[in-house]
Amino acid sequence: MKIKKQSFGTLADGTPIALYTLVNAQGMMATITNYGGAIVSLTAPDRHGNFGDVVLGFDTLEEYVDHSPYFGCIIGRFGNRIANGRFTLDGVEYVLAQNDGQNHLHGGRKGFDKRVWTPRALEAPDGPALVLTYTSPDGEEGYPGTLAVTVAYTLTDDNALAIDYTATTDKKTVVNLTNHSYFNLSAGAAETILDHELFINAETFTPVDGTLIPTGEIRPVGGTPLDFRTLTPIGARINMDDAQLKFGGGYDHNWVLNGEPGELRLAARVYEPTSGRVMEVHTTEPAIQFYAGNFLPPSLKGKGGRVYVWRGGFCLETQHYPDSPNKPHFPSTELEPGQVYRTTTIYKFLAE
Ligand code: BGC
């Protein structure tokens, strides 16, 4: 059996939460909970074939409920920020939670990361899969429309975790779903991610203001510390005296990906020199947020007695641009009844 189910405890209201472990033919494992759809652990082989856990997470459900910085979870309805927690659709203004200073972040106070998803494990043609569904009622967290969401995780035999997102609505709304895994490809050997080398398949990014809302400009990466068109250590320029880096406390920006949105293409590649592990991110999304863990605390107790430090993990969140509902010239995040929101992101692991 390539899928194992165990208990991950119960919520305060008695709801039981499960943990599913998917195993592929190579022995790679993905452990996922239906609380927030979080990827709790993900093993990948180093250059000697040794598997190590490459994502940050917690041992217990309580820690996910209590104080998770969005470790591994599904983000929705709207990943990233919406300025002032407000947007207008067909002349109606919708007011959302201002849960990040004045702005709205990652779906609000109780986003998809804090919801209980209905799980269904199955042996899909491509490998073991966990299909999670959640129906978000009309008005939840201030968003219009009943949104029916499916997120399917499939662990394929080429050591890739594929995430397929679909959603439908009964009323015009906005949607921007992503996954918030924090990676450290050293699997615990390196405290920070600063020596990881990063490539981002993008010529431009969306500069932000001091509250991390895009100004609306699309700026070339050339000549800036955000140029990752060739493999560059994350730490090489992260502390440079640069206004954009100052706003994010380091990298926390949206890169506009090359190629056609809707087509699966390479978005980013990360290489960890000591282990030789490589992670490729492929997506159909138009953009990606690279976040260097700048808002992680100096020390956070994680899995198996491990202590996570500031910048101890990075996120590569495939997405539409932040604040799209208020920026008509950005690719649209609107979803209408009868349409199907459909995106795919693949995290693929190799070693060199
Ligand atoms: C954002 C950060 C934010 C973090 C919260 C990231 O996706 O880009 O600005 O602080 O999520 O964990």
Coordinates of C-alpha atoms and ligand atoms in Angstrom, one line a residue:
M1 CA 0.0 0.0 0.0
K2 CA 1.5 3.3 -1.0
I3 CA -0.9 5.4 1.1
K4 CA -0.9 5.3 4.9
K5 CA -3.5 7.1 7.1
Q6 CA -3.0 7.9 10.8
S7 CA -4.6 10.2 13.3
F8 CA -3.1 13.7 13.8
G9 CA -5.3 14.3 16.9
T10 CA -8.5 16.3 17.3
L11 CA -9.4 20.0 17.3
A12 CA -10.8 21.7 20.4
D13 CA -14.3 21.1 19.1
G14 CA -13.6 17.4 18.8
T15 CA -13.1 17.2 15.0
P16 CA -10.7 14.4 14.2
I17 CA -7.8 15.4 11.9
A18 CA -5.8 12.9 9.8
L19 CA -2.3 12.6 8.5
Y20 CA -1.8 10.8 5.1
T21 CA 1.6 9.6 3.9
L22 CA 2.0 9.0 0.2
V23 CA 5.0 6.9 -0.9
N24 CA 6.3 6.7 -4.5
A25 CA 8.2 3.8 -6.2
Q26 CA 11.5 5.5 -5.3
G27 CA 10.7 5.7 -1.6
M28 CA 10.0 9.4 -1.6
M29 CA 7.3 10.3 1.0
A30 CA 4.9 13.2 1.3
T31 CA 2.9 13.5 4.6
I32 CA -0.1 15.8 4.4
T33 CA -2.8 16.7 6.9
N34 CA -6.4 17.7 6.1
Y35 CA -6.0 20.6 8.6
G36 CA -5.2 23.5 6.2
G37 CA -4.1 20.9 3.7
A38 CA -0.6 21.3 5.1
I39 CA 2.4 19.4 3.8
V40 CA 3.9 18.3 7.1
S41 CA 6.9 16.5 5.7
L42 CA 8.4 15.8 2.3
T43 CA 11.5 13.7 1.8
A44 CA 13.9 14.0 -1.2
P45 CA 17.1 12.2 -2.0
D46 CA 20.5 13.9 -1.8
R47 CA 23.4 13.1 -4.3
H48 CA 24.1 9.9 -2.4
G49 CA 20.5 8.8 -2.5
N50 CA 19.8 9.5 1.1
F51 CA 16.3 10.8 1.8
G52 CA 15.9 13.9 4.0
D53 CA 12.9 16.0 5.0
V54 CA 13.1 19.2 3.0
V55 CA 10.1 21.2 4.4
L56 CA 9.6 23.0 7.7
G57 CA 6.8 21.9 9.9
F58 CA 5.5 20.8 13.4
D59 CA 5.1 17.4 15.1
T60 CA 1.7 18.2 16.5
L61 CA -1.7 19.5 15.3
E62 CA -1.8 22.0 18.3
E63 CA 1.3 23.8 17.0
Y64 CA -0.3 24.2 13.5
V65 CA -3.5 25.6 15.2
D66 CA -1.6 27.8 17.6
H67 CA 1.3 29.5 15.9
S68 CA 2.1 28.3 12.4
P69 CA 3.7 30.9 10.1
Y70 CA 1.6 29.1 7.3
F71 CA 3.9 26.1 7.3
G72 CA 3.1 24.0 4.2
C73 CA -0.6 24.9 4.0
I74 CA -3.1 25.8 1.3
I75 CA -3.5 29.5 1.0
G76 CA -6.9 30.9 0.0
R77 CA -9.2 32.4 -1.0
F78 CA -6.6 34.9 -2.0
G79 CA -2.9 34.3 -1.6
N80 CA -0.8 37.3 -0.8
R81 CA -2.0 40.9 -0.1
I82 CA -5.1 42.9 -1.0
A83 CA -4.5 46.6 -0.3
N84 CA -6.5 48.0 2.7
G85 CA -8.6 44.8 2.7
R86 CA -10.9 46.2 0.1
F87 CA -11.9 45.6 -3.5
T88 CA -14.8 46.4 -5.8
L89 CA -16.5 43.9 -8.2
D90 CA -19.3 45.1 -10.5
G91 CA -19.7 48.3 -8.4
V92 CA -20.0 46.5 -5.1
E93 CA -17.3 47.1 -2.5
Y94 CA -16.2 44.0 -0.5
V95 CA -14.5 44.6 2.9
L96 CA -12.0 42.0 4.1
A97 CA -10.0 41.5 7.3
Q98 CA -7.0 43.8 7.7
N99 CA -4.8 41.1 9.2
D100 CA -1.4 42.4 8.0
G101 CA -1.2 46.0 9.2
Q102 CA -3.8 47.8 7.0
N103 CA -3.7 45.1 4.4
H104 CA -5.4 41.7 3.9
L105 CA -3.1 38.7 3.8
H106 CA -3.5 35.1 2.7
G107 CA -7.3 34.9 2.8
G108 CA -7.9 36.6 6.2
R109 CA -8.2 35.6 9.9
K110 CA -9.4 32.2 9.1
G111 CA -8.2 31.3 5.6
F112 CA -8.0 28.0 3.9
D113 CA -4.9 27.2 6.0
K114 CA -7.1 27.0 9.1
R115 CA -10.0 25.0 7.6
V116 CA -10.7 21.3 7.8
W117 CA -10.6 19.8 4.4
T118 CA -12.5 16.6 3.3
P119 CA -9.8 14.1 2.4
R120 CA -9.9 11.3 -0.2
A121 CA -6.8 9.2 -0.8
L122 CA -6.5 7.3 -4.0
E123 CA -4.0 5.5 -6.3
A124 CA -4.1 7.8 -9.3
P125 CA -2.6 6.8 -12.6
D126 CA 0.4 9.0 -11.9
G127 CA 1.0 7.9 -8.3
P128 CA -0.5 8.0 -4.8
A129 CA -2.7 11.0 -4.4
L130 CA -4.6 12.9 -1.7
V131 CA -7.6 14.9 -2.9
L132 CA -8.8 17.6 -0.5
T133 CA -12.1 19.4 -0.9
Y134 CA -13.6 22.4 0.9
T135 CA -16.7 24.5 0.2
S136 CA -16.3 28.1 1.4
P137 CA -19.7 29.6 2.0
D138 CA -20.8 32.9 0.4
G139 CA -19.4 35.8 2.4
E140 CA -16.7 33.8 4.3
E141 CA -13.9 36.1 5.3
G142 CA -15.8 38.8 3.3
Y143 CA -15.5 37.3 -0.1
P144 CA -18.6 36.9 -2.4
G145 CA -19.8 33.6 -3.7
T146 CA -19.9 30.0 -2.5
L147 CA -16.5 28.7 -3.6
A148 CA -16.1 24.9 -4.1
V149 CA -12.4 24.1 -4.0
T150 CA -10.4 20.9 -4.8
V151 CA -6.7 20.6 -4.2
A152 CA -5.1 17.4 -5.3
Y153 CA -1.6 16.4 -4.2
T154 CA 0.0 13.6 -6.3
L155 CA 3.4 12.1 -5.6
T156 CA 4.7 10.9 -8.9
D157 CA 7.4 8.3 -9.5
D158 CA 9.8 10.9 -10.9
N159 CA 10.1 12.4 -7.4
A160 CA 7.7 15.3 -8.0
L161 CA 4.8 16.5 -5.9
A162 CA 2.1 17.8 -8.2
I163 CA -0.6 20.2 -6.9
D164 CA -3.7 20.6 -9.0
Y165 CA -6.1 23.4 -7.8
T166 CA -9.7 23.7 -9.1
A167 CA -12.5 26.0 -8.0
T168 CA -16.0 27.0 -9.0
T169 CA -18.3 29.7 -7.7
D170 CA -22.0 30.6 -7.8
K171 CA -21.4 34.4 -7.8
K172 CA -18.6 36.5 -9.4
T173 CA -15.6 36.5 -7.1
V174 CA -11.8 36.6 -6.9
V175 CA -9.5 33.6 -6.3
N176 CA -5.7 33.1 -6.0
L177 CA -4.7 29.8 -4.5
T178 CA -1.2 28.7 -3.6
N179 CA 0.8 26.5 -1.3
H180 CA 3.0 28.0 1.5
S181 CA 5.7 25.3 2.0
Y182 CA 8.9 26.5 3.5
F183 CA 11.8 24.6 2.0
N184 CA 15.3 24.0 3.3
L185 CA 16.9 21.5 0.9
S186 CA 19.8 20.7 3.3
A187 CA 17.2 18.7 5.3
G188 CA 18.5 20.2 8.6
A189 CA 22.2 20.4 7.8
A190 CA 22.2 24.1 7.1
E191 CA 20.5 26.4 9.5
T192 CA 19.6 29.2 7.0
I193 CA 18.8 29.0 3.3
L194 CA 21.3 31.7 2.4
D195 CA 23.7 29.3 0.6
H196 CA 21.0 27.8 -1.5
E197 CA 21.4 28.9 -5.1
L198 CA 18.3 30.2 -6.9
F199 CA 17.2 30.7 -10.5
I200 CA 13.9 32.4 -11.3
N201 CA 12.6 32.3 -14.8
A202 CA 11.6 36.0 -14.9
E203 CA 12.7 39.2 -16.6
T204 CA 10.5 41.5 -14.5
F205 CA 9.0 41.8 -11.0
T206 CA 6.3 43.9 -9.4
P207 CA 8.0 46.5 -7.1
V208 CA 6.1 47.1 -3.8
D209 CA 5.5 50.0 -1.4
G210 CA 6.5 50.0 2.3
T211 CA 3.4 47.8 3.1
L212 CA 4.4 45.2 0.4
I213 CA 1.6 46.2 -1.9
P214 CA 2.6 46.4 -5.6
T215 CA 2.9 50.0 -6.9
G216 CA 1.5 48.8 -10.2
E217 CA 4.9 49.1 -12.0
I218 CA 6.4 46.1 -13.8
R219 CA 10.2 46.6 -13.5
P220 CA 13.0 44.7 -15.2
V221 CA 15.2 42.7 -12.8
G222 CA 18.4 43.6 -14.7
G223 CA 20.8 45.6 -12.5
T224 CA 18.8 44.9 -9.3
P225 CA 19.4 42.3 -6.5
L226 CA 16.2 40.6 -7.7
D227 CA 18.0 39.4 -10.8
F228 CA 18.0 35.6 -10.5
R229 CA 18.2 34.9 -14.3
T230 CA 21.4 32.9 -13.5
L231 CA 21.8 30.6 -10.4
T232 CA 22.8 32.9 -7.5
P233 CA 23.1 32.2 -3.8
I234 CA 20.1 33.6 -2.0
G235 CA 22.4 35.3 0.6
A236 CA 24.7 37.0 -2.0
R237 CA 22.7 40.2 -2.2
I238 CA 19.9 39.9 0.4
N239 CA 21.4 42.5 2.7
M240 CA 22.2 45.1 0.0
D241 CA 21.2 48.7 0.6
D242 CA 18.2 48.5 -1.8
A243 CA 14.8 50.1 -1.2
Q244 CA 12.9 47.0 -2.4
L245 CA 14.9 44.6 -0.1
K246 CA 14.4 47.0 2.8
F247 CA 10.6 46.9 2.4
G248 CA 10.6 43.1 2.6
G249 CA 13.3 42.7 5.1
G250 CA 15.0 40.7 2.3
Y251 CA 13.3 39.0 -0.6
D252 CA 9.5 39.0 -0.5
H253 CA 8.4 39.9 -4.0
N254 CA 6.4 38.8 -7.0
W255 CA 8.3 37.8 -10.1
V256 CA 6.5 37.8 -13.4
L257 CA 7.3 34.5 -15.1
N258 CA 8.5 34.1 -18.6
G259 CA 6.3 32.1 -21.0
E260 CA 2.5 31.7 -21.4
P261 CA 0.3 31.7 -18.3
G262 CA -1.8 28.5 -18.5
E263 CA 1.1 26.5 -19.9
L264 CA 3.2 24.4 -17.5
R265 CA 6.7 25.8 -17.6
L266 CA 9.8 26.1 -15.4
A267 CA 9.4 28.9 -12.8
A268 CA 12.3 28.4 -10.5
R269 CA 15.2 26.1 -9.8
V270 CA 17.0 25.8 -6.4
Y271 CA 20.3 24.0 -5.7
E272 CA 21.6 23.2 -2.3
P273 CA 25.4 22.7 -2.6
T274 CA 26.2 20.5 0.4
S275 CA 23.5 17.9 -0.3
G276 CA 23.3 18.3 -4.0
R277 CA 19.5 18.5 -3.8
V278 CA 17.8 20.4 -6.5
M279 CA 14.2 21.5 -6.6
E280 CA 12.4 22.7 -9.7
V281 CA 9.1 24.5 -9.6
H282 CA 6.9 24.2 -12.7
T283 CA 3.6 26.1 -12.9
T284 CA 0.8 27.3 -15.1
E285 CA 0.5 30.5 -13.0
P286 CA 1.7 33.9 -14.3
A287 CA 3.9 34.7 -11.3
I288 CA 5.8 33.5 -8.3
Q289 CA 6.4 35.0 -4.8
F290 CA 9.9 34.3 -3.5
Y291 CA 9.9 34.8 0.2
A292 CA 13.2 34.3 2.1
G293 CA 11.6 33.7 5.5
N294 CA 12.4 37.2 6.7
F295 CA 9.5 37.3 9.1
L296 CA 10.3 34.0 10.8
P297 CA 11.3 34.5 14.5
P298 CA 14.9 34.1 15.6
S299 CA 14.1 30.6 16.8
L300 CA 11.0 28.4 16.5
K301 CA 10.7 24.8 17.7
G302 CA 9.9 22.6 14.8
K303 CA 9.7 18.9 13.9
G304 CA 11.8 16.3 15.8
G305 CA 13.4 18.7 18.2
R306 CA 14.7 20.8 15.3
V307 CA 14.9 24.6 15.9
Y308 CA 14.2 26.8 12.9
V309 CA 16.0 30.1 12.7
W310 CA 15.3 33.4 10.9
R311 CA 15.6 32.8 7.2
G312 CA 15.7 29.1 7.9
G313 CA 13.3 28.3 5.1
F314 CA 12.2 29.9 1.9
C315 CA 8.8 29.8 0.0
L316 CA 8.2 29.8 -3.7
E317 CA 4.5 30.5 -4.0
T318 CA 3.1 30.3 -7.5
Q319 CA 0.3 32.8 -7.9
H320 CA -1.4 35.7 -9.7
Y321 CA 0.1 39.1 -8.7
P322 CA -0.6 40.5 -5.3
D323 CA -3.5 43.0 -5.1
S324 CA -4.8 42.0 -8.5
P325 CA -8.4 42.9 -7.6
N326 CA -7.3 46.5 -7.3
K327 CA -5.0 46.6 -10.3
P328 CA -7.0 46.2 -13.5
H329 CA -3.8 46.0 -15.7
F330 CA -2.6 42.8 -13.8
P331 CA -3.8 39.4 -15.0
S332 CA -7.3 38.9 -13.8
T333 CA -8.1 36.9 -10.7
E334 CA -11.9 37.1 -11.3
L335 CA -13.9 33.9 -11.4
E336 CA -17.5 33.8 -12.7
P337 CA -20.2 31.2 -12.3
G338 CA -19.8 28.6 -15.1
Q339 CA -16.0 29.1 -15.3
V340 CA -13.5 26.6 -13.7
Y341 CA -10.4 28.0 -12.0
R342 CA -7.7 25.5 -12.8
T343 CA -4.0 25.8 -12.0
T344 CA -1.1 23.3 -11.6
T345 CA 2.2 23.6 -9.8
I346 CA 4.8 20.9 -9.6
Y347 CA 7.7 20.7 -7.1
K348 CA 10.2 18.3 -8.6
F349 CA 13.3 16.9 -6.8
L350 CA 16.6 15.9 -8.3
A351 CA 20.2 15.7 -7.1
E352 CA 23.5 16.7 -8.7
Ligands
BGC1 C1 4.5 36.7 2.4 C2 5.2 37.3 3.5 C3 4.4 37.0 4.8 C4 4.5 35.5 4.9 C5 3.7 35.0 6.1 C6 4.5 35.2 2.6 O1 3.8 34.6 1.6 O2 5.1 37.0 1.2 O3 5.2 38.7 3.4 O4 5.0 37.6 5.9 O5 3.9 34.9 3.8 O6 4.1 33.8 6.5

